[in-house]
Coordinates of C-alpha atoms in Angstrom, one line a residue:
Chain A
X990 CA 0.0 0.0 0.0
X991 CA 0.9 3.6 -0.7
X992 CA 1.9 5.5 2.6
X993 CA 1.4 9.0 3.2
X994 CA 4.4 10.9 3.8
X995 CA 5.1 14.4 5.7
X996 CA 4.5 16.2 2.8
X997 CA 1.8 14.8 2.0
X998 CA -0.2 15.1 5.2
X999 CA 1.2 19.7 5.0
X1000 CA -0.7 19.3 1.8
X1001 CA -3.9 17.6 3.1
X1002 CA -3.6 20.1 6.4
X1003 CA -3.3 23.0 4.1
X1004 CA -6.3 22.6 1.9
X1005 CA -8.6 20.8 4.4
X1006 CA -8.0 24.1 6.8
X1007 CA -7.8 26.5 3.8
X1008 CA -4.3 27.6 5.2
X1009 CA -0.6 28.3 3.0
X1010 CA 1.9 26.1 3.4
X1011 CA 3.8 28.5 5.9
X1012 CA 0.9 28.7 8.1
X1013 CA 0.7 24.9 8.4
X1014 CA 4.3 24.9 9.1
X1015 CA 3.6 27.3 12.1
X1016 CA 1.3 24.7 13.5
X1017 CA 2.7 21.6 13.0
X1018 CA 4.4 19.6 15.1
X1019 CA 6.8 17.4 12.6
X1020 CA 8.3 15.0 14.7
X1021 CA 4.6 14.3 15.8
X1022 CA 3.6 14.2 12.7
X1023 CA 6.4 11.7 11.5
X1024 CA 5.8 9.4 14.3
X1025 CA 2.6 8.9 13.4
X1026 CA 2.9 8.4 10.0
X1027 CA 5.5 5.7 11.0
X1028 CA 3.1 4.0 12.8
X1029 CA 0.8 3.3 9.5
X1030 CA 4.3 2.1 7.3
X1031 CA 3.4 -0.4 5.0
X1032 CA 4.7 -3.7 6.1
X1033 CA 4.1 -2.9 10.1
X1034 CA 0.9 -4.1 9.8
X1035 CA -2.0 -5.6 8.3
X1036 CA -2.8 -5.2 4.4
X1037 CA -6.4 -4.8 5.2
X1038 CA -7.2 -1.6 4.2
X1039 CA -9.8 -0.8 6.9
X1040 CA -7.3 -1.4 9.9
X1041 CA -4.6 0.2 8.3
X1042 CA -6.9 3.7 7.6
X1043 CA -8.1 3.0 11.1
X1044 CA -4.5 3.1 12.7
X1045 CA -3.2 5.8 10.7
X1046 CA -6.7 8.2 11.9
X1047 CA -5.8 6.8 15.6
X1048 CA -2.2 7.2 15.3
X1049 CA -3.1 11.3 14.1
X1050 CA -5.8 11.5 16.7
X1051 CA -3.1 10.6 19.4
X1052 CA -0.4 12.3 18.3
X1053 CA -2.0 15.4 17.5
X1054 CA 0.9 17.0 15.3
X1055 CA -2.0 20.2 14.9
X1056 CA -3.1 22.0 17.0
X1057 CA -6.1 23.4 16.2
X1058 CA -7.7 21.9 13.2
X1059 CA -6.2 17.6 13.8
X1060 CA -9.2 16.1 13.9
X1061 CA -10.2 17.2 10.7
X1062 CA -7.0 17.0 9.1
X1063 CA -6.7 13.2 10.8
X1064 CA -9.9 12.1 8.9
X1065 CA -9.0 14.2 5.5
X1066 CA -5.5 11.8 5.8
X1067 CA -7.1 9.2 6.4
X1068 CA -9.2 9.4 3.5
X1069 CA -6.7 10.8 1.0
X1070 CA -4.6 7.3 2.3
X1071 CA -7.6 5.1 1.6
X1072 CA -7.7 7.2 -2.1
X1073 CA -4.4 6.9 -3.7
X1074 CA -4.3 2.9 -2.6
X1075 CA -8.1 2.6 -4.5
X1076 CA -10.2 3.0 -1.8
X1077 CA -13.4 5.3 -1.1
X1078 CA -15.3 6.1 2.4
X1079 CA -19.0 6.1 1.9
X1080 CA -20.1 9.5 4.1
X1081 CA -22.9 8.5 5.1
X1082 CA -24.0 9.0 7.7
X1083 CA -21.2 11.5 9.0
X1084 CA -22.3 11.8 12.9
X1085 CA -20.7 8.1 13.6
X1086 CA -17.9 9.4 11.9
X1087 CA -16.8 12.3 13.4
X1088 CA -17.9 10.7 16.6
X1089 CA -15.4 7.9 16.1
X1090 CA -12.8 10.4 15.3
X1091 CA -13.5 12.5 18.4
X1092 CA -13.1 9.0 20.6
X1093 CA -10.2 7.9 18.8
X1094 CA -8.9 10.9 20.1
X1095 CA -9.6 11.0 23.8
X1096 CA -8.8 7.0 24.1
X1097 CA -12.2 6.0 24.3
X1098 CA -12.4 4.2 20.6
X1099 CA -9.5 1.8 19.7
X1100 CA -8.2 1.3 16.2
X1101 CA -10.5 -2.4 15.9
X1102 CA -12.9 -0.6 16.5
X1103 CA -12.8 2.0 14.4
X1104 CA -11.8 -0.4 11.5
X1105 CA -15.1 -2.4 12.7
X1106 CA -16.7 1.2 11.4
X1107 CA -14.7 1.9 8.6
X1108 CA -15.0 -1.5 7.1
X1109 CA -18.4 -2.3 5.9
X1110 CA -18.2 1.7 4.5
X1111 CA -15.1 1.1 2.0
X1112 CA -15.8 0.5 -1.5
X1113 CA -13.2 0.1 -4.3
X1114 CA -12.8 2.6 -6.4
X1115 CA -13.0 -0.3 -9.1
X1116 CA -16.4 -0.6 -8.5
X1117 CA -17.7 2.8 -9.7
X1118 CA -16.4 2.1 -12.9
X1119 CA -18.9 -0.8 -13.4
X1120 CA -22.0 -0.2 -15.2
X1121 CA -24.0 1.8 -13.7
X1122 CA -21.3 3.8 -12.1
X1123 CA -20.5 6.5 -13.7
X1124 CA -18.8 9.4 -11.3
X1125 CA -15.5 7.9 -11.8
X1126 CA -13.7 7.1 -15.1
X1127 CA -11.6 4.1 -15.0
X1128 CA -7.8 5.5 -13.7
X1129 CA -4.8 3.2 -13.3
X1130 CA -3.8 2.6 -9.6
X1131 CA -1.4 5.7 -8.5
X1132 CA 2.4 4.7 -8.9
X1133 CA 3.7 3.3 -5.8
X1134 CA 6.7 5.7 -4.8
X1135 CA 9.4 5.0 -2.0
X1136 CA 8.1 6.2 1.7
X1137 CA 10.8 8.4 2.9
X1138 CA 11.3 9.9 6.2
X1139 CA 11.6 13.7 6.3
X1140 CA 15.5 13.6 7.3
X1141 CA 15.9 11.6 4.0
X1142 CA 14.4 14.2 1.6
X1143 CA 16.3 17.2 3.1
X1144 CA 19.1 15.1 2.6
X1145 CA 18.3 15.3 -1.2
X1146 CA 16.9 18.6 -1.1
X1147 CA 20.7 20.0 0.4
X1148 CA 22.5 17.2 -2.0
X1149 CA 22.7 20.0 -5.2
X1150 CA 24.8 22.2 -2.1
X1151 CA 27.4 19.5 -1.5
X1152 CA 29.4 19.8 -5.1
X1153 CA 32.0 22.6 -4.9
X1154 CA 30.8 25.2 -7.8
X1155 CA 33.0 27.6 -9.6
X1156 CA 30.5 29.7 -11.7
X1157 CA 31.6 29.8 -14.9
X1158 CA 29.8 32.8 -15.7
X1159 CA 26.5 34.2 -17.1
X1160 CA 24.5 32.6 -20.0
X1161 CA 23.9 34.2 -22.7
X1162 CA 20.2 34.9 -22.2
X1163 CA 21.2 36.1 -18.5
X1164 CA 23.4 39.0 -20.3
X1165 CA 20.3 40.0 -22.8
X1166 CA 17.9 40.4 -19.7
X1167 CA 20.2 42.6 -18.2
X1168 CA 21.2 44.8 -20.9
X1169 CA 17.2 44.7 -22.0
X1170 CA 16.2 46.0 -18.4
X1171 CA 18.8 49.1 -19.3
X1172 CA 17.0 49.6 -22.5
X1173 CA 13.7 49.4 -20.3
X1174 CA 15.1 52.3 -17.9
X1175 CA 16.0 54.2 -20.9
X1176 CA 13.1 53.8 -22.5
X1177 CA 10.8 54.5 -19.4
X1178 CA 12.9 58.1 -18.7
X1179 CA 14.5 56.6 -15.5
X1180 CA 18.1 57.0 -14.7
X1181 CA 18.3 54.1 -12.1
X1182 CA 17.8 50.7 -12.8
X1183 CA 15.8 48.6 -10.6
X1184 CA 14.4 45.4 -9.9
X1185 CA 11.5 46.4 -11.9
X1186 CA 13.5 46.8 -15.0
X1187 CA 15.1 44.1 -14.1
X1188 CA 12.0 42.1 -14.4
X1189 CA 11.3 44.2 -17.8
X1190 CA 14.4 42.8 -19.3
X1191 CA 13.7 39.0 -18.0
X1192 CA 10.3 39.1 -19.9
X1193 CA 12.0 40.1 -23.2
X1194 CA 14.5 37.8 -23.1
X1195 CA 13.3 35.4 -25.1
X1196 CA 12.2 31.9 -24.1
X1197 CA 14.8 31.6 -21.5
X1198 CA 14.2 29.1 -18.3
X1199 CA 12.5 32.3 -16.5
X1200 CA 9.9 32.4 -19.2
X1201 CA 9.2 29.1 -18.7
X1202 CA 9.1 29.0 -15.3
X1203 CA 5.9 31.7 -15.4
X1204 CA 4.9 30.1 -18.1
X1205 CA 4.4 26.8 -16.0
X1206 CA 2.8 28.4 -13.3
X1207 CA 0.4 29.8 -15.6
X1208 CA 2.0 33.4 -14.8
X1209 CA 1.0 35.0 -18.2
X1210 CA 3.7 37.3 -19.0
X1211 CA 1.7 40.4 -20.5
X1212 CA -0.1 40.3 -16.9
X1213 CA 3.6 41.2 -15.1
X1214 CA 4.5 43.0 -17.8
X1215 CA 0.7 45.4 -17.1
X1216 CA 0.7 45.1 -14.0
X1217 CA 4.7 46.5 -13.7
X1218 CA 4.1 49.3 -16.1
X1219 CA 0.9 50.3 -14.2
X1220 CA 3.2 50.2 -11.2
X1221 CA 5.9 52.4 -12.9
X1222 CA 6.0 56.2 -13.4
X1223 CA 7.4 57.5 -16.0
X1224 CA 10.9 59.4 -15.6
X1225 CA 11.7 63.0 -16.7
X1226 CA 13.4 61.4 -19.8
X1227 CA 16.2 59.7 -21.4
X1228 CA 19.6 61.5 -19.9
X1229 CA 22.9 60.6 -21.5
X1230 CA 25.3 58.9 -18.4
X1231 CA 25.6 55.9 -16.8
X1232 CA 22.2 54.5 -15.4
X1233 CA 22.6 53.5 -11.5
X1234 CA 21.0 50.5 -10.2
X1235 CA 19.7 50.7 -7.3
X1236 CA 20.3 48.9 -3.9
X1237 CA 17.8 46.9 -4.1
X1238 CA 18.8 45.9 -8.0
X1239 CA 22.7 45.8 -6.8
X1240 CA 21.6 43.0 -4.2
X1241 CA 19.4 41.3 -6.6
X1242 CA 22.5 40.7 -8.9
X1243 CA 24.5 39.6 -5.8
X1244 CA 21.6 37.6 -4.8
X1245 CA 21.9 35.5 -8.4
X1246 CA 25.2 33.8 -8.0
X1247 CA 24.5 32.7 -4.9
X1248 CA 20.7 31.3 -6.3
X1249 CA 23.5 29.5 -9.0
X1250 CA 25.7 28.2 -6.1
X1251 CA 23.2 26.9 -4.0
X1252 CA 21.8 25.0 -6.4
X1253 CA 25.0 23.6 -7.6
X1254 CA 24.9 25.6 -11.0
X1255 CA 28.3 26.3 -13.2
X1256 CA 26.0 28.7 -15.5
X1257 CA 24.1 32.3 -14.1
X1258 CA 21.0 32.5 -16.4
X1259 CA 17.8 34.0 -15.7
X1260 CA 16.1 31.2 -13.7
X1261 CA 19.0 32.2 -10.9
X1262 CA 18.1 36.0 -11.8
X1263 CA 14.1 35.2 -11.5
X1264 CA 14.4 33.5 -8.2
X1265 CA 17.5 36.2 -7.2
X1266 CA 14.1 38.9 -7.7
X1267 CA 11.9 36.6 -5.6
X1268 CA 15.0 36.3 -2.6
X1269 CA 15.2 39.6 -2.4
X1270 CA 11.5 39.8 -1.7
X1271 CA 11.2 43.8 -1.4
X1272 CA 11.4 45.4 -4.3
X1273 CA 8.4 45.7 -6.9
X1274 CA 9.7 43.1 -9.1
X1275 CA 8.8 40.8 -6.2
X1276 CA 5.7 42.4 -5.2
X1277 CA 4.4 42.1 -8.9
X1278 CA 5.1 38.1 -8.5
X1279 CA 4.0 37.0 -5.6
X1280 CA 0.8 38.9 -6.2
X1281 CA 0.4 36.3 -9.5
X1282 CA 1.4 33.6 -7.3
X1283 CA 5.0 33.4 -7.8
X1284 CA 7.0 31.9 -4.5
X1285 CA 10.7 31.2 -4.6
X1286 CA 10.1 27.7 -3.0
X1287 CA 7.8 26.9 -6.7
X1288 CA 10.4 29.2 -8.8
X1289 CA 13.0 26.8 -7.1
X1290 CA 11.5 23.4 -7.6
X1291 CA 10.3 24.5 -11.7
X1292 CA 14.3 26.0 -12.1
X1293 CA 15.7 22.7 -11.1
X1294 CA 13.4 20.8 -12.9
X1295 CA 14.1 22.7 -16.1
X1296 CA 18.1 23.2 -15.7
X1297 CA 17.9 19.5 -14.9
X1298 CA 17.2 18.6 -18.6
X1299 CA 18.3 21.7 -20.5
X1300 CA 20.5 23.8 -18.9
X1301 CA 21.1 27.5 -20.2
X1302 CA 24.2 26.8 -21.4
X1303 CA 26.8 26.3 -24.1
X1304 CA 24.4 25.4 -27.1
X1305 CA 23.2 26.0 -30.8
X1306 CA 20.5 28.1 -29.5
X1307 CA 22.6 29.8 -26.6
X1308 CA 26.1 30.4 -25.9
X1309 CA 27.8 31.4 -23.2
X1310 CA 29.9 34.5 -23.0
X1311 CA 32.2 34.5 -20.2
X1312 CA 32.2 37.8 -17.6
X1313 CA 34.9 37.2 -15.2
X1314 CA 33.4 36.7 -11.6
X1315 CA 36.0 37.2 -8.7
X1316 CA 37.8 33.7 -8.4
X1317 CA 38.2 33.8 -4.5
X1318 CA 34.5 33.9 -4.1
X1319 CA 33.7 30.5 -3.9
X1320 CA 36.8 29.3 -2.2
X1321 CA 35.7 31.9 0.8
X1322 CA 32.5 30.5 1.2
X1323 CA 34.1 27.0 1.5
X1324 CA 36.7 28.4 3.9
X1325 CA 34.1 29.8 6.1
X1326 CA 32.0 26.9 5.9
X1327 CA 35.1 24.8 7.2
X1328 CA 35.8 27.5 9.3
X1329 CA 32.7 27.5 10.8
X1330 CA 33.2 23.8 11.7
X1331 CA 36.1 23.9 13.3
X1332 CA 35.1 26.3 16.2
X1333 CA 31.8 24.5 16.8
X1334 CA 34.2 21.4 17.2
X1335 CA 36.3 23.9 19.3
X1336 CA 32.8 25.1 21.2
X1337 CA 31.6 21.4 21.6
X1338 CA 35.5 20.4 23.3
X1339 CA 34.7 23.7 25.4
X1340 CA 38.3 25.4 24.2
X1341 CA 37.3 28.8 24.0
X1342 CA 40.7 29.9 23.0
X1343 CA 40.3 28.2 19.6
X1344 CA 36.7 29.4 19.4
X1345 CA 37.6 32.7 20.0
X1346 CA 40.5 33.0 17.2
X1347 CA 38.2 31.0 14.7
X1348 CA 36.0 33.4 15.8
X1349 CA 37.5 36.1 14.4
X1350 CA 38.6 34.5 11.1
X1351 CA 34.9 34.2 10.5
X1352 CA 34.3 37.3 10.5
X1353 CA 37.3 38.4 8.6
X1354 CA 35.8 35.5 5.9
X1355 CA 32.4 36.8 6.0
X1356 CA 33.7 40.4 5.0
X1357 CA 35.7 39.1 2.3
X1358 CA 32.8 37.3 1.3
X1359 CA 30.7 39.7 1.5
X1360 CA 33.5 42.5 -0.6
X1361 CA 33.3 39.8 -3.3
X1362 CA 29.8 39.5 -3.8
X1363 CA 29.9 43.7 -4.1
X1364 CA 32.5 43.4 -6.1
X1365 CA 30.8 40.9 -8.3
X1366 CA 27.7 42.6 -8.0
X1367 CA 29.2 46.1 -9.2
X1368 CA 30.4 44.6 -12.1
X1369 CA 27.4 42.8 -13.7
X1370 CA 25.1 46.2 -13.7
X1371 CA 26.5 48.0 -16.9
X1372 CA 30.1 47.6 -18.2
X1373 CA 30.7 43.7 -18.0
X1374 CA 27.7 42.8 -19.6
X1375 CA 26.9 45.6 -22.2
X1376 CA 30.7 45.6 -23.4
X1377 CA 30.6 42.0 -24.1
X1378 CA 27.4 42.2 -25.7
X1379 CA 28.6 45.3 -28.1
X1380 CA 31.8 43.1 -28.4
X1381 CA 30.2 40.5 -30.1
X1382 CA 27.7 42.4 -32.1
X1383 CA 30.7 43.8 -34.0
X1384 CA 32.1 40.7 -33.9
X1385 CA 28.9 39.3 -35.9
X1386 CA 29.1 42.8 -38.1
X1387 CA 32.1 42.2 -39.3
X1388 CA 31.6 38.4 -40.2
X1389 CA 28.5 39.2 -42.1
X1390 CA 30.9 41.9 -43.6
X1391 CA 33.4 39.5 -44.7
X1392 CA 30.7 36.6 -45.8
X1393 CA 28.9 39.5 -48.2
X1394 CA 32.6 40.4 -49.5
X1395 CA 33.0 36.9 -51.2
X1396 CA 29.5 36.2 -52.4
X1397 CA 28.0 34.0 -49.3
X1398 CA 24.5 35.6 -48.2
X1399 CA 24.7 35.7 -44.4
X1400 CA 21.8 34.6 -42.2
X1401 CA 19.3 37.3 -42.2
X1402 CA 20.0 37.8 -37.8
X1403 CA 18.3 34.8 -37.2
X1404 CA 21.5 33.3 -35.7
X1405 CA 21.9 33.6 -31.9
X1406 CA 24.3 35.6 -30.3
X1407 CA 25.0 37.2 -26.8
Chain B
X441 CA 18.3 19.1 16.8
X442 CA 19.3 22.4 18.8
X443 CA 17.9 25.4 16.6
X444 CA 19.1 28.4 17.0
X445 CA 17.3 31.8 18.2
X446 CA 14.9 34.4 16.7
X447 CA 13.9 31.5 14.3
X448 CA 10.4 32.0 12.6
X449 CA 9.2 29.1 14.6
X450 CA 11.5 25.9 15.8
X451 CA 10.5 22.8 14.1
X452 CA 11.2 19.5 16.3
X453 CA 13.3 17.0 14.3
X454 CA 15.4 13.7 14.5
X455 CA 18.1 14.1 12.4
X456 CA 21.5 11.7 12.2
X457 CA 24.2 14.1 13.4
X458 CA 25.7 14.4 9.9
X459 CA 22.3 16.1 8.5
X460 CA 22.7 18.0 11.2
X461 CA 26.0 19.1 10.9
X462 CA 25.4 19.6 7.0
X463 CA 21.8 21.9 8.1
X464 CA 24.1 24.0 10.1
X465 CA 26.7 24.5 7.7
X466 CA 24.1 25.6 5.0
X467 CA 22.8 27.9 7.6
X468 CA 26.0 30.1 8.6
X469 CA 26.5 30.3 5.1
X470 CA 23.2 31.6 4.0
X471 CA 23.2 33.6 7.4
X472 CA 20.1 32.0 8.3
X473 CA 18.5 29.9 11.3
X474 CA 18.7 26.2 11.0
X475 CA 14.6 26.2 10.7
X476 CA 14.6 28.5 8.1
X477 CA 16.5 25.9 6.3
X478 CA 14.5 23.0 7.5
X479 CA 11.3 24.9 6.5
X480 CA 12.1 25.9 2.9
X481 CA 13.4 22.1 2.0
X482 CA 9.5 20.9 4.0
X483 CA 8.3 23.8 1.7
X484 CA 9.6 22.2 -1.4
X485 CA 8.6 19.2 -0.8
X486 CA 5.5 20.7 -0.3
X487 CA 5.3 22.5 -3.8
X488 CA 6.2 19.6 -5.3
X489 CA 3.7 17.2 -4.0
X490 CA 1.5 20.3 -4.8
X491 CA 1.8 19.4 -8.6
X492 CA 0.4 15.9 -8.4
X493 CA -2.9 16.8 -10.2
X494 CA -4.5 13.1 -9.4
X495 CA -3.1 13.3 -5.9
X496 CA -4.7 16.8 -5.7
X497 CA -7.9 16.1 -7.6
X498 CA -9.1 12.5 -5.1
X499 CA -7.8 15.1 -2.4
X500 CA -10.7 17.8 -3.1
X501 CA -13.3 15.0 -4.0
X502 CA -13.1 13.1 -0.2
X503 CA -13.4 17.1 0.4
X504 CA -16.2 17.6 -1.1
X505 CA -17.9 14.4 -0.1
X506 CA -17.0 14.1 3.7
X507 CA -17.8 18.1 3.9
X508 CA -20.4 17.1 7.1
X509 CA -18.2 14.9 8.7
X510 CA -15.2 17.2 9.1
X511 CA -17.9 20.2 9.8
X512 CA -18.6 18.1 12.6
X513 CA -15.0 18.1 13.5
X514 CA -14.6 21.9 13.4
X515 CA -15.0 22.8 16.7
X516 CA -12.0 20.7 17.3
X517 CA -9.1 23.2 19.4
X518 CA -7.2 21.0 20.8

């Protein structure tokens, strides 16, 4: 039989008490939570279906991982369990239900006897789809899938954050979104550049992995790109200079390479820069997302998914243009990680003399760190990126040139560049 | 797992003393409480069970169906 996991019971919490997934977070009592579930593991008991719903609902009921709202979320388990391994719960009539539920969880029901109740009520889900049953078209059982505890998929979810990344540098697309957003800033009269254009510049991109990502969670882009030119006032007007970014756009940029490292990228493209937008959380970039629905936890899962297959990389649709990122950056966040280490060790053998020096390294690290990702930062907002990009435009000028000169008909710009 | 202060909320978990040491690590880095950490791996996990149409779609059906039963089970504050 299929077994409900943690995740699975945030889920059935969430929409059975209309809350977000944060909010169930904030109630939830996970090691509760997981000892029940372990309770109703396949193979610790029977594989009659009745006794294993009922001592998963009095496993819930006991434990009580919510507070308020678990007896509802103990039955809405307990019938999502029965669901995905085939089963349905006649509902009629509810009273004995709920009333079972209610003793299950005071002690005064046991689980025989609330599989004595359950029993005669389960039907197959087979059996609608004999004649005369029509609510349900015939579905394939659900794919059995391996019952992990939680420690075991955080393990995976930190596994991309074990490799030791050196960036290699920005895609190609990453580099058009950015110069874009300054053509946005122009365009709009502004003489900063900020997340907003930022945003701007992602959406014209192309169909880079931050398009997609909206794209698959039926974000439509003209929406963000309304809703952020509703938001925007128009500047005085184009002024000749250097266009600023501001603060907010500076640490977006910084925020991208370390979206890239975390998830154990080599290449910075826009899926890092999306999710860099989302991180930062205060700008109106951000504000214009999450009010279409866009959270970094979804942008995350959707970027790894997509970079998984088809990274934004070296390709015949994209190329990569290399922008030199400082090369001590990634060897100071390993230092300080190791760093770090070594004085809990030092803490945890109580030698407070080696604590304190190892103190005082980290904080020399994290300022290092911290120059670098300024440093880094400072340089992807104008001159990096747009002098590479004009770089290469000549570049392509001057081929065409030379094809033209001996007869050969160049491609008519079709052919992808930075 | 010890969790450090002025977390959003502390989450109560086993964890082998590697993951723990590895949660940690991740944390100083980011320059972020251990449960922060803890919350937005749950949260992902989360997400992703979140796109599971057919998981969703018998989800809102026992809903829909057992609507009086967990009505009945409303009052429930403990």
């Amino acid at each position: 039989m299929i077994a409900l996991e943690i995740a699975d019971l945030i889920l059935i919490a969430s929409r059975t008490l209309g809350l977000d997934t944060g909010q169930v977070l904030d109630l939830v009592d996970v090691a509760a939570a997981e000892n029940a579930l372990a309770e109703a593991q396949p193979g610790s008991g029977s594989a009659d279906p009745a006794l294993r719903a009922a001592a998963l609902l009095h496993a819930l009921a006991r434990q009580r991982p919510l507070r308020p709202g678990n007896q509802q979320v103990a039955l809405a388990a307990t019938l999502q369990f029965l669901a995905i391994n085939g089963w349905d719960l006649d509902p009629d009539p509810p009273g004995p239900l709920a009333t079972m539920v209610a003793g299950l969880t005071v002690g005064m029901v046991g689980t025989r006897d609330a599989a004595a109740l359950l029993a005669p009520r389960l039907r197959s889900r087979d059996q609608h789809n004999r004649p005369g049953h029509h609510d349900h078209p015939k579905e394939p059982a659900m794919r059995p899938r391996p019952a992990l505890p939680l420690a075991e998929r955080i393990k995976f979810a930190l596994e991309p954050r074990r490799t030791r990344v050196h960036p290699r540098g920005f895609t190609d697309r990453h580099k058009q979104a950015v110069e874009l957003s300054l053509e946005e800033a122009r365009r709009l009269g502004h003489d900063h550049l900020g997340t907003e254009h930022l945003l701007l510049g992602l959406l014209g991109a192309g169909d880079g992995v931050a398009v997609q990502v909206l794209a698959s969670l039926g974000i439509p882009l003209d929406e963000v790109r309304s809703r952020l030119e509703g938001i925007i006032a128009p500047g005085p007007g184009a002024r000749a200079g250097r266009i600023q970014p501001t603060p907010q756009a500076r640490r977006v940029l910084g925020l991208t390479l370390r979206e890239a490292l975390a998830l154990g990228h080599h290449d910075v493209g826009t899926g890092h820069l999306l999710l860099a937008l989302l991180r930062e959380g205060h700008g109106i970039a951000a504000q214009v997302l999450t009010a279409l629905g866009a959270d970094h936890a979804r942008v995350r899962e959707q970027v790894l998914g997509l970079m998984a297959g088809a990274d934004e990389q070296a390709g015949p649709q994209t190329r990569l243009v290399r922008v030199a990122i400082p090369a001590g950056l990634a060897d100071a966040l390993e230092q300080l990680a190791q760093v770090q280490r070594q004085r809990k060790a030092a803490l945890d053998a109580e030698d407070m003399e080696a604590a304190a020096a190892l103190r005082d390294r980290e904080d020399q690290l994290r300022a290092s760190k911290l120059r670098l990702e300024q440093q880094w930062a400072a340089g992807v907002d104008v001159q990096a990126v747009v002098a590479e990009n004009q770089r290469v435009h000549r570049e392509l000028d001057r081929m065409r040139g030379l094809l033209r000169e001996h007869g050969v008909k160049p491609d008519d710009g079709t052919a992808q560049t930075a | 797992m010890p969790m450090k202060p002025g977390s959003t909320k502390n989450l109560l978990l086993r964890l082998d003393p590697e993951l723990a040491g590895r949660l940690q690590t991740v944390a100083d880095v980011e320059g972020r409480p251990v449960s922060d950490v803890v919350r937005e791996a749950i949260t992902a996990l989360v997400e992703q069970r979140r796109g599971d149409e057919r998981f969703l779609r018998l989800l809102e059906e026992n809903l829909a169906r057992h609507r009086q039963a967990l009505d009945l089970l409303k009052d429930d504050q403990q």
